[in-house]
Coordinates of N, CA and C in Angstrom, one line a residue:
X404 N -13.9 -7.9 -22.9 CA -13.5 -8.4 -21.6 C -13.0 -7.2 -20.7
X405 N -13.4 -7.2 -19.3 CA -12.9 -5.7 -18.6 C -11.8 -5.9 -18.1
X406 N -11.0 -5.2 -17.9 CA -10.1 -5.5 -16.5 C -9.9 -4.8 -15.6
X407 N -10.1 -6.3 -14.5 CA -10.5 -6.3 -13.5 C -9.0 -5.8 -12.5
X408 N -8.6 -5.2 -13.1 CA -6.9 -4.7 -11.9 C -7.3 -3.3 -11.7
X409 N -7.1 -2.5 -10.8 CA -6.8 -1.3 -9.7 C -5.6 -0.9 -9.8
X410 N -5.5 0.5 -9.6 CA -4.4 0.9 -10.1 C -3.9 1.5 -8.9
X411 N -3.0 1.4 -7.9 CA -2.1 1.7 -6.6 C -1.2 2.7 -6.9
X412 N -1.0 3.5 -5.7 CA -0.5 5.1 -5.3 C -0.1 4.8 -3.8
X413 N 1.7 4.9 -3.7 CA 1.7 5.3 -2.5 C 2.2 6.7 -2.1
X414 N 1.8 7.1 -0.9 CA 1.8 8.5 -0.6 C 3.3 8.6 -0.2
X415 N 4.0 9.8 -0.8 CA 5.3 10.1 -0.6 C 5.5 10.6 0.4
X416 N 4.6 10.9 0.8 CA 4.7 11.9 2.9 C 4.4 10.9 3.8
X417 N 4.9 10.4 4.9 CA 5.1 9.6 5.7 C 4.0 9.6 6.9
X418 N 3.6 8.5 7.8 CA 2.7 8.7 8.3 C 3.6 9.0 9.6
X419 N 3.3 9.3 10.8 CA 3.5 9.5 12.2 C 4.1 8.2 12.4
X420 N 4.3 6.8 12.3 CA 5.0 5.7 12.1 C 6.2 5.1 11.4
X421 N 6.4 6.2 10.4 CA 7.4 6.4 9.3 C 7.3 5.8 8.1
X422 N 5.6 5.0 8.0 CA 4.9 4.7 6.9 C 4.5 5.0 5.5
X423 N 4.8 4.7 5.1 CA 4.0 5.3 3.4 C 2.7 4.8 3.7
X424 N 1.7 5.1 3.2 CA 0.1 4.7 2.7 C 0.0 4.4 1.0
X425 N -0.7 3.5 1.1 CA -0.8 2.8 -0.1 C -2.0 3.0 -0.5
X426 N -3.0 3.5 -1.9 CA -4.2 3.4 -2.1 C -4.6 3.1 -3.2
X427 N -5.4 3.2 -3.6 CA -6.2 2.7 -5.2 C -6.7 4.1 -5.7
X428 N -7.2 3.9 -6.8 CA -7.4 5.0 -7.7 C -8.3 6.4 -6.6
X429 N -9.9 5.3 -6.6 CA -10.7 6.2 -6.3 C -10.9 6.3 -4.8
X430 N -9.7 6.1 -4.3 CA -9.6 6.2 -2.5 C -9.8 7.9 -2.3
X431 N -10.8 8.1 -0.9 CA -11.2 9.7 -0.9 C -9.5 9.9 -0.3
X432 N -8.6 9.1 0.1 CA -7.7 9.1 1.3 C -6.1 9.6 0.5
X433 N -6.5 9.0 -1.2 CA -5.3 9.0 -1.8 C -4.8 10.6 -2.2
X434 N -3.4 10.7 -1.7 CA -3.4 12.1 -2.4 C -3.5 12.4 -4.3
X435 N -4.7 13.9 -3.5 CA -4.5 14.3 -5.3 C -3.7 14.9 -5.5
X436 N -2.8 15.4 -4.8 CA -1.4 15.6 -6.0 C -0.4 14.8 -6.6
X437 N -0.2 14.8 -7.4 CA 0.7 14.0 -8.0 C 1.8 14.2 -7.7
X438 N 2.2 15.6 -7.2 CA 3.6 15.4 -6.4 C 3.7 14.5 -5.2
X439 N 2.0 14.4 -4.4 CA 2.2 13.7 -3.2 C 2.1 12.1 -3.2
X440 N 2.3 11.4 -5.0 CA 1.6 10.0 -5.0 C 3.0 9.7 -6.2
X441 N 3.2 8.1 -5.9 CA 4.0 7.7 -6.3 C 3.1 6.3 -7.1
X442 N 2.6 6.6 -8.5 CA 1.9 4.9 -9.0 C 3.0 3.8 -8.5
X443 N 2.2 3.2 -8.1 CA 2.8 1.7 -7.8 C 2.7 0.6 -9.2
X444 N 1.1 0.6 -10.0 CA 0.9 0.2 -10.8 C -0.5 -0.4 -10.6
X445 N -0.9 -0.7 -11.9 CA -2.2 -2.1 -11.9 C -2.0 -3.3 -11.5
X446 N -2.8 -3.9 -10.4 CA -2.7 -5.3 -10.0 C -4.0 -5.8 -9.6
X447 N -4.6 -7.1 -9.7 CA -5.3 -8.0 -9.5 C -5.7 -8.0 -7.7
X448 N -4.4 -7.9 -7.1 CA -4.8 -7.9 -5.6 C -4.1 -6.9 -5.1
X449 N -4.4 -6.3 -3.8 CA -3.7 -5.5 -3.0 C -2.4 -5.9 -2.7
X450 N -2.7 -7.3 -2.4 CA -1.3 -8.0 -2.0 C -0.1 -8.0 -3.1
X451 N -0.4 -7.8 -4.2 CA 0.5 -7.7 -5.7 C 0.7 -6.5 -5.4
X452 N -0.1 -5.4 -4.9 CA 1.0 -4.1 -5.3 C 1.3 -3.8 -4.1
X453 N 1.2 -4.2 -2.4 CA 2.3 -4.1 -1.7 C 3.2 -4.8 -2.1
X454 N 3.7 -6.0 -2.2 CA 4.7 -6.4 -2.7 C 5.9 -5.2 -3.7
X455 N 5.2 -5.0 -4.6 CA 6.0 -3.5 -6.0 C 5.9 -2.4 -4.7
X456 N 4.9 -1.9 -4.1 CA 5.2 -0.8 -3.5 C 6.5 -0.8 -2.2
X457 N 6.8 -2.1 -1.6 CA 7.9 -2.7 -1.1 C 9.0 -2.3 -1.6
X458 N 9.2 -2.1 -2.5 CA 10.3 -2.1 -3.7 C 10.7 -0.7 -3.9
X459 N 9.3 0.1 -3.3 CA 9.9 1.6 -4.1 C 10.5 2.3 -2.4
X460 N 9.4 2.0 -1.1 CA 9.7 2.1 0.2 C 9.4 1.3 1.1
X461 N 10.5 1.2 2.5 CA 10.8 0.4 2.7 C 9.3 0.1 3.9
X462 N 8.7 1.0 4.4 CA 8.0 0.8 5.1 C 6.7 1.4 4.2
X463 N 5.5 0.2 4.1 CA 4.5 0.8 3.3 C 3.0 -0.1 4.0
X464 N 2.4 0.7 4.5 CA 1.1 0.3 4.7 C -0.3 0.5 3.9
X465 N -1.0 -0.9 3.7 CA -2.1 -0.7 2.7 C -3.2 0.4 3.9
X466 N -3.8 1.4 2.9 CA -4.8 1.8 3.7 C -6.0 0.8 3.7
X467 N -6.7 1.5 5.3 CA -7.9 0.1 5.8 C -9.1 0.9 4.7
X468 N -9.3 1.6 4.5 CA -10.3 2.0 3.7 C -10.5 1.5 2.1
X469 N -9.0 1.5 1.6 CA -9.5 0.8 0.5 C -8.5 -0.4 -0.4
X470 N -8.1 -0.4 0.7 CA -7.3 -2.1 0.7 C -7.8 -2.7 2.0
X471 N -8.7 -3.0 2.3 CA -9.0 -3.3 3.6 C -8.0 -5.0 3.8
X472 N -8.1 -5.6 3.1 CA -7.7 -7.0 2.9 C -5.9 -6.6 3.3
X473 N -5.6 -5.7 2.5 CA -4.4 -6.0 3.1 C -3.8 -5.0 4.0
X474 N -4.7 -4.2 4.8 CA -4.6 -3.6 5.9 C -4.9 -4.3 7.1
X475 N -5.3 -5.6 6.9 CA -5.8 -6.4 7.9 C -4.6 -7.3 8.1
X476 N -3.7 -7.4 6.8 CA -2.9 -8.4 6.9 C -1.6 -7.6 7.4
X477 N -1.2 -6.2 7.3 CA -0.5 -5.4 8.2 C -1.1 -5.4 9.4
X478 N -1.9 -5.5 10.3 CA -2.5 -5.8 11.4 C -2.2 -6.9 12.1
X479 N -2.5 -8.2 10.9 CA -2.3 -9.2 11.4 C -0.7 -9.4 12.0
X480 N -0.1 -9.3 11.1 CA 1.2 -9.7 11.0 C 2.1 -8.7 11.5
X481 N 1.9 -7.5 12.4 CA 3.0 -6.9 12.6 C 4.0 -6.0 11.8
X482 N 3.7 -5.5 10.9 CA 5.0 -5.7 10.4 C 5.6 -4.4 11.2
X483 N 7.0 -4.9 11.0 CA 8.3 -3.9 11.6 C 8.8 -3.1 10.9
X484 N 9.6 -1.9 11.0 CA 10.1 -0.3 10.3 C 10.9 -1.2 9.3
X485 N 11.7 -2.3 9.0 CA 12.7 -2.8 7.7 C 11.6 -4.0 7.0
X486 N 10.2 -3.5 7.3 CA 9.8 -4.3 6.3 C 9.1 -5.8 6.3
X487 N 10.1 -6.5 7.4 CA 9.8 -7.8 7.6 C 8.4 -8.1 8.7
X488 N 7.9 -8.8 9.0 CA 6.7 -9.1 9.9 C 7.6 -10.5 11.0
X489 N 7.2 -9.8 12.3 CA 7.1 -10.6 13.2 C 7.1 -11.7 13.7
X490 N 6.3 -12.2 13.0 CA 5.7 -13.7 12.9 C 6.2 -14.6 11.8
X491 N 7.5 -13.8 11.1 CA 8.8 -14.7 10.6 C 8.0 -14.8 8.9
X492 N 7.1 -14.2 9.0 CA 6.7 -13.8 7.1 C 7.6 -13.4 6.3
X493 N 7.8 -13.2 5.4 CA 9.0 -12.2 4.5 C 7.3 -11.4 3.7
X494 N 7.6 -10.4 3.3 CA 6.8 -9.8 2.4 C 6.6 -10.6 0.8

């Protein structure tokens, strides 16, 4: 049986927004240093490891390249510098 979970990195250097970036293993986007990447862990959906990556920083966006699903749902939703979304979501 394979498993089917992705393994999440977010980027310890901030984006121009005050963002972390969030990626998957074989993102061209993810940093290769390991000083520059924090594992978030293996998860089933994107939306499972923003949630854990939530936990390590407070502002964390899925990259659109290879979480596209849940960079659409930071899009959708707004979200604000402490984390919460706009439209009265909680993470």
């Amino acid at each position: 049986m394979s498993d089917k979970k992705s393994k999440y990195y977010v980027n310890v250097k901030t984006e121009s927004d005050g963002s972390h970036q969030m990626h998957t293993t074989y993102c061209a986007f993810r940093p290769s240093a390991e000083s520059n990447r924090i594992e978030v862990g293996k998860f089933s959906s994107c939306n499972e490891a923003l949630i854990k990556a939530h936990a390590i920083f407070d502002l964390v966006r899925a990259c659109h390249f290879c979480c596209h699903a849940c960079s659409e749902l930071n899009a959708k939703n707004k979200l604000t510098q402490n984390g919460d979304y706009l439209n009265g979501t909680k993470k």
